mmCIF file of C-alpha atoms in Angstrom:
data_model
loop_
_atom_site.group_PDB
_atom_site.id
_atom_site.type_symbol
_atom_site.label_atom_id
_atom_site.label_comp_id
_atom_site.label_asym_id
_atom_site.label_seq_id
_atom_site.Cartn_x
_atom_site.Cartn_y
_atom_site.Cartn_z
ATOM 1 C CA MET A 116 41.795 129.303 -63.566
ATOM 2 C CA HIS A 117 38.545 131.093 -65.442
ATOM 3 C CA LYS A 118 39.325 133.987 -63.193
ATOM 4 C CA LEU A 119 42.331 134.327 -64.494
ATOM 5 C CA MET A 120 41.271 133.758 -68.170
ATOM 6 C CA MET A 121 38.448 136.800 -67.457
ATOM 7 C CA GLY A 122 40.747 138.697 -65.858
ATOM 8 C CA LEU A 123 42.907 138.727 -68.847
ATOM 9 C CA ALA A 124 40.250 138.844 -71.464
ATOM 10 C CA ARG A 125 39.052 141.843 -69.861
ATOM 11 C CA THR A 126 42.278 143.628 -69.022
ATOM 12 C CA MET A 127 43.129 143.136 -73.244
ATOM 13 C CA ALA A 128 39.807 144.374 -73.864
ATOM 14 C CA ILE A 129 40.418 147.756 -71.910
ATOM 15 C CA VAL A 130 43.655 147.931 -73.291
ATOM 16 C CA GLY A 131 42.065 147.799 -76.583
ATOM 17 C CA GLY A 132 39.283 150.378 -75.858
ATOM 18 C CA ILE A 133 41.778 152.797 -74.704
ATOM 19 C CA VAL A 134 44.001 152.588 -77.907
ATOM 20 C CA LEU A 135 40.368 152.579 -80.022
ATOM 21 C CA SER A 136 39.480 155.576 -77.881
ATOM 22 C CA LEU A 137 42.761 157.557 -78.983
ATOM 23 C CA LEU A 138 42.607 156.547 -82.588
ATOM 24 C CA ILE A 139 39.185 158.160 -82.598
ATOM 25 C CA LEU A 140 40.979 161.064 -80.816
ATOM 26 C CA LEU A 141 43.731 161.119 -83.165
ATOM 27 C CA THR A 142 41.102 161.094 -86.618
ATOM 28 C CA CYS A 143 39.217 163.455 -85.433
ATOM 29 C CA LEU A 144 42.002 165.938 -85.220
ATOM 30 C CA SER A 145 43.488 165.393 -88.179
ATOM 31 C CA ILE A 146 40.421 165.687 -90.201
ATOM 32 C CA ALA A 147 39.483 169.106 -88.029
ATOM 33 C CA GLY A 148 43.536 169.960 -88.984
ATOM 34 C CA ARG A 149 42.673 169.095 -92.729
ATOM 35 C CA LEU A 150 39.285 171.104 -92.729
ATOM 36 C CA LEU A 151 40.825 174.286 -90.803
ATOM 37 C CA ASN A 152 44.102 174.007 -92.965
ATOM 38 C CA GLY A 153 41.504 174.575 -96.049
ATOM 39 C CA ALA A 154 40.188 177.222 -94.656
ATOM 40 C CA LEU A 155 43.254 179.084 -93.927
ATOM 41 C CA HIS A 156 43.856 178.468 -97.792
ATOM 42 C CA GLY A 157 40.842 179.744 -98.761
ATOM 43 C CA ALA A 158 40.098 182.829 -100.192
ATOM 44 C CA MET A 159 37.860 184.426 -97.609
ATOM 45 C CA MET A 160 40.757 184.069 -94.808
ATOM 46 C CA GLN A 161 43.609 184.980 -97.094
ATOM 47 C CA GLY A 162 41.202 188.120 -97.666
ATOM 48 C CA LEU A 163 40.316 188.824 -94.127
ATOM 49 C CA ALA A 164 43.306 187.923 -92.197
ATOM 50 C CA PRO A 165 46.230 186.742 -94.284
ATOM 51 C CA GLU A 166 48.794 187.309 -91.588
ATOM 52 C CA LEU A 167 47.208 184.987 -89.168
ATOM 53 C CA SER A 168 46.095 182.512 -92.161
ATOM 54 C CA GLU A 169 49.991 182.261 -92.562
ATOM 55 C CA TRP A 170 50.852 182.276 -89.205
ATOM 56 C CA LEU A 171 48.708 179.433 -88.495
ATOM 57 C CA ILE A 172 49.821 177.277 -91.539
ATOM 58 C CA ALA A 173 53.587 177.899 -90.808
ATOM 59 C CA ILE A 174 53.147 176.498 -87.192
ATOM 60 C CA GLY A 175 51.442 173.532 -88.731
ATOM 61 C CA VAL A 176 47.963 173.539 -88.315
ATOM 62 C CA GLY A 177 46.771 171.007 -90.420
ATOM 63 C CA PRO A 178 46.225 167.221 -91.088
ATOM 64 C CA ILE A 179 48.127 164.863 -88.766
ATOM 65 C CA ASN A 180 51.086 163.615 -90.724
ATOM 66 C CA GLY A 181 50.835 159.790 -90.838
ATOM 67 C CA ASP A 182 47.576 159.422 -89.209
ATOM 68 C CA PHE A 183 46.541 156.685 -91.372
ATOM 69 C CA GLU A 184 49.380 154.733 -90.607
ATOM 70 C CA VAL A 185 49.269 154.841 -86.804
ATOM 71 C CA VAL A 186 45.244 154.274 -87.155
ATOM 72 C CA GLU A 187 45.855 150.834 -89.597
ATOM 73 C CA ALA A 188 48.681 149.667 -86.851
ATOM 74 C CA GLY A 189 46.300 150.592 -83.443
ATOM 75 C CA VAL A 190 42.909 148.995 -85.196
ATOM 76 C CA ALA A 191 44.446 145.908 -86.284
ATOM 77 C CA PHE A 192 45.959 145.481 -82.439
ATOM 78 C CA ALA A 193 42.513 146.785 -81.191
ATOM 79 C CA ILE A 194 40.903 143.919 -82.914
ATOM 80 C CA PHE A 195 43.121 141.245 -81.586
ATOM 81 C CA ALA A 196 42.645 142.622 -78.189
ATOM 82 C CA PHE A 197 38.864 142.589 -78.342
ATOM 83 C CA LEU A 198 39.110 138.692 -79.437
ATOM 84 C CA PRO A 199 39.980 137.325 -75.916
ATOM 85 C CA LEU A 200 36.858 138.805 -74.404
ATOM 86 C CA CYS A 201 34.378 137.983 -77.125
ATOM 87 C CA GLN A 202 35.677 134.072 -77.124
ATOM 88 C CA ILE A 203 35.356 133.873 -73.509
ATOM 89 C CA THR A 204 31.636 135.136 -73.287
ATOM 90 C CA ALA A 205 30.534 133.920 -76.229
ATOM 91 C CA GLY A 206 30.104 136.873 -77.600
ATOM 92 C CA HIS A 207 30.686 135.875 -81.350
ATOM 93 C CA ALA A 208 27.625 135.953 -83.856
ATOM 94 C CA SER A 209 25.371 132.671 -84.151
ATOM 95 C CA VAL A 210 22.423 131.741 -85.984
ATOM 96 C CA ASP A 211 20.603 129.300 -84.082
ATOM 97 C CA ILE A 212 17.469 128.772 -86.267
ATOM 98 C CA VAL A 213 18.243 125.134 -87.109
ATOM 99 C CA THR A 214 20.377 124.453 -83.847
ATOM 100 C CA ASN A 215 17.462 125.024 -81.767
ATOM 101 C CA SER A 216 15.692 121.924 -82.736
ATOM 102 C CA PHE A 217 18.742 120.068 -81.940
ATOM 103 C CA SER A 218 18.718 117.768 -78.817
ATOM 104 C CA ARG A 219 21.503 119.549 -75.898
ATOM 105 C CA GLY A 220 23.947 116.708 -76.489
ATOM 106 C CA VAL A 221 23.897 117.523 -80.433
ATOM 107 C CA LYS A 222 24.309 121.606 -79.242
ATOM 108 C CA ARG A 223 26.926 120.520 -76.551
ATOM 109 C CA PHE A 224 28.762 118.619 -79.536
ATOM 110 C CA LEU A 225 28.529 121.565 -81.817
ATOM 111 C CA ARG A 226 29.563 124.260 -79.127
ATOM 112 C CA MET A 227 32.701 121.914 -78.797
ATOM 113 C CA VAL A 228 33.762 121.451 -82.234
ATOM 114 C CA THR A 229 33.091 125.395 -82.691
ATOM 115 C CA GLU A 230 35.410 126.271 -79.781
ATOM 116 C CA ILE A 231 38.197 123.683 -80.897
ATOM 117 C CA VAL A 232 37.992 125.171 -84.628
ATOM 118 C CA PHE A 233 38.001 128.730 -82.972
ATOM 119 C CA ALA A 234 40.839 127.411 -80.731
ATOM 120 C CA ALA A 235 42.937 126.216 -83.981
ATOM 121 C CA VAL A 236 42.265 129.539 -86.147
ATOM 122 C CA LEU A 237 43.350 131.887 -83.214
ATOM 123 C CA VAL A 238 46.889 129.728 -82.630
ATOM 124 C CA LEU A 239 47.406 129.698 -86.585
ATOM 125 C CA ILE A 240 46.893 133.551 -86.652
ATOM 126 C CA ALA A 241 49.027 133.779 -84.230
ATOM 127 C CA VAL A 242 51.751 131.498 -85.282
ATOM 128 C CA ARG A 243 51.702 133.188 -88.565
ATOM 129 C CA LEU A 244 51.296 136.674 -87.069
ATOM 130 C CA GLY A 245 54.688 135.763 -85.250
ATOM 131 C CA ALA A 246 55.997 134.816 -88.297
ATOM 132 C CA GLY A 247 55.187 138.152 -90.071
ATOM 133 C CA ALA A 248 56.808 140.141 -87.098
ATOM 134 C CA LEU A 249 59.781 138.521 -87.644
ATOM 135 C CA SER A 250 60.102 138.838 -90.701
ATOM 136 C CA LYS A 251 59.396 142.250 -90.588
ATOM 137 C CA LEU A 252 62.126 142.756 -87.903
ATOM 138 C CA GLN A 253 64.646 140.941 -90.032
ATOM 139 C CA ASN A 254 64.103 143.075 -93.308
ATOM 140 C CA GLY A 255 63.895 146.590 -91.340
ATOM 141 C CA GLU A 256 60.569 147.552 -93.103
ATOM 142 C CA THR A 257 58.998 151.120 -91.978
ATOM 143 C CA SER A 258 56.120 152.848 -92.434
ATOM 144 C CA PHE A 259 55.858 155.110 -95.415
ATOM 145 C CA LEU A 260 55.361 158.458 -93.624
ATOM 146 C CA LEU A 261 56.225 158.001 -90.389
ATOM 147 C CA GLU A 262 59.240 155.549 -90.931
ATOM 148 C CA PHE A 263 58.515 153.335 -87.534
ATOM 149 C CA PRO A 264 59.251 149.762 -87.886
ATOM 150 C CA VAL A 265 56.338 147.797 -88.916
ATOM 151 C CA TRP A 266 57.094 145.227 -86.793
ATOM 152 C CA TRP A 267 56.092 147.570 -83.928
ATOM 153 C CA ALA A 268 52.605 146.985 -84.861
ATOM 154 C CA TYR A 269 52.934 143.016 -85.537
ATOM 155 C CA GLY A 270 54.511 143.004 -82.288
ATOM 156 C CA ALA A 271 51.578 144.786 -80.711
ATOM 157 C CA SER A 272 49.298 142.774 -82.574
ATOM 158 C CA LEU A 273 51.091 139.494 -81.774
ATOM 159 C CA ILE A 274 50.658 139.909 -78.236
ATOM 160 C CA ALA A 275 46.793 140.071 -78.370
ATOM 161 C CA ALA A 276 46.814 137.752 -80.644
ATOM 162 C CA ILE A 277 48.678 134.902 -78.025
ATOM 163 C CA VAL A 278 46.188 135.979 -75.344
ATOM 164 C CA ALA A 279 43.116 135.103 -77.759
ATOM 165 C CA ALA A 280 44.993 131.959 -78.700
ATOM 166 C CA LEU A 281 45.757 131.362 -75.145
ATOM 167 C CA VAL A 282 41.911 132.081 -74.376
ATOM 168 C CA GLY A 283 40.591 129.866 -77.390
ATOM 169 C CA VAL A 284 42.584 126.930 -76.334
ATOM 170 C CA TYR A 285 41.043 126.978 -72.965
ATOM 171 C CA MET A 286 37.500 127.425 -73.921
ATOM 172 C CA GLY A 287 38.248 124.314 -76.182
ATOM 173 C CA ALA A 288 38.927 122.514 -73.290
ATOM 174 C CA VAL A 289 36.314 123.552 -71.216
ATOM 175 C CA ARG A 290 33.844 122.774 -73.751
ATOM 176 C CA THR A 291 35.300 119.527 -74.787
ATOM 177 C CA ILE A 292 35.251 118.832 -70.359
ATOM 178 C CA GLU A 293 31.504 119.750 -70.837
ATOM 179 C CA PHE A 294 30.482 117.656 -73.521
ATOM 180 C CA PHE A 295 31.964 114.418 -72.018
ATOM 181 C CA THR A 296 30.804 115.050 -68.679
ATOM 182 C CA GLY A 297 27.438 116.719 -69.014
ATOM 183 C CA ARG A 298 28.259 119.391 -66.552
ATOM 184 C CA ILE A 299 28.458 123.424 -67.292
ATOM 185 C CA LEU A 300 32.208 124.779 -66.382
ATOM 186 C CA VAL A 301 31.580 128.044 -67.769
ATOM 187 C CA TRP A 302 28.170 129.491 -67.881
ATOM 188 C CA ASP A 303 27.618 131.956 -70.432
ATOM 189 C CA GLY A 304 23.906 132.229 -71.066
ATOM 190 C CA VAL A 305 23.738 130.209 -74.632
ATOM 191 C CA GLU A 306 22.827 126.968 -73.070
ATOM 192 C CA GLY A 307 19.283 126.785 -71.643
ATOM 193 C CA GLU A 308 18.670 125.975 -68.023
ATOM 194 C CA GLN A 309 19.607 122.356 -66.928
#
């Protein structure tokens, strides 16, 4: 089961990384186009090569229309896509100043409670995101500039949120079994040597 969940988490993280890389490329191209467009409209280019400037402006050299809408939707998906791997590898930030002095049993109890709370929150997020996606689908809302249906972004994020919730519930179950049996089922380096 752990192999399946780890594979699912890694696959989502890879897809999230690809999406994030494409968004970075889109943003860079849009910024470069915006700067080039400003230079083409500038007095220097208009004086040196007005025909070239007008031609480049006419063919569409400039910022990418609606880039922020795509970035907004893509980053939301990427965040949810990275959550499963972060959850299964205990990659969340933690402050251990106080808990380092606790006994192993108390630490395991706290890890169990933390994982269960994370799982509950991830399930709640997925449920609410599903309700939001359904609402956007039913009312036909579109983005302002590109006019793509908003539910597409909600739907993509929902898929990643469902995977995050599944991994969260799995890790909650693993940490619960670990607490009650005293055995480590999923080693993540957080708990010291036995």
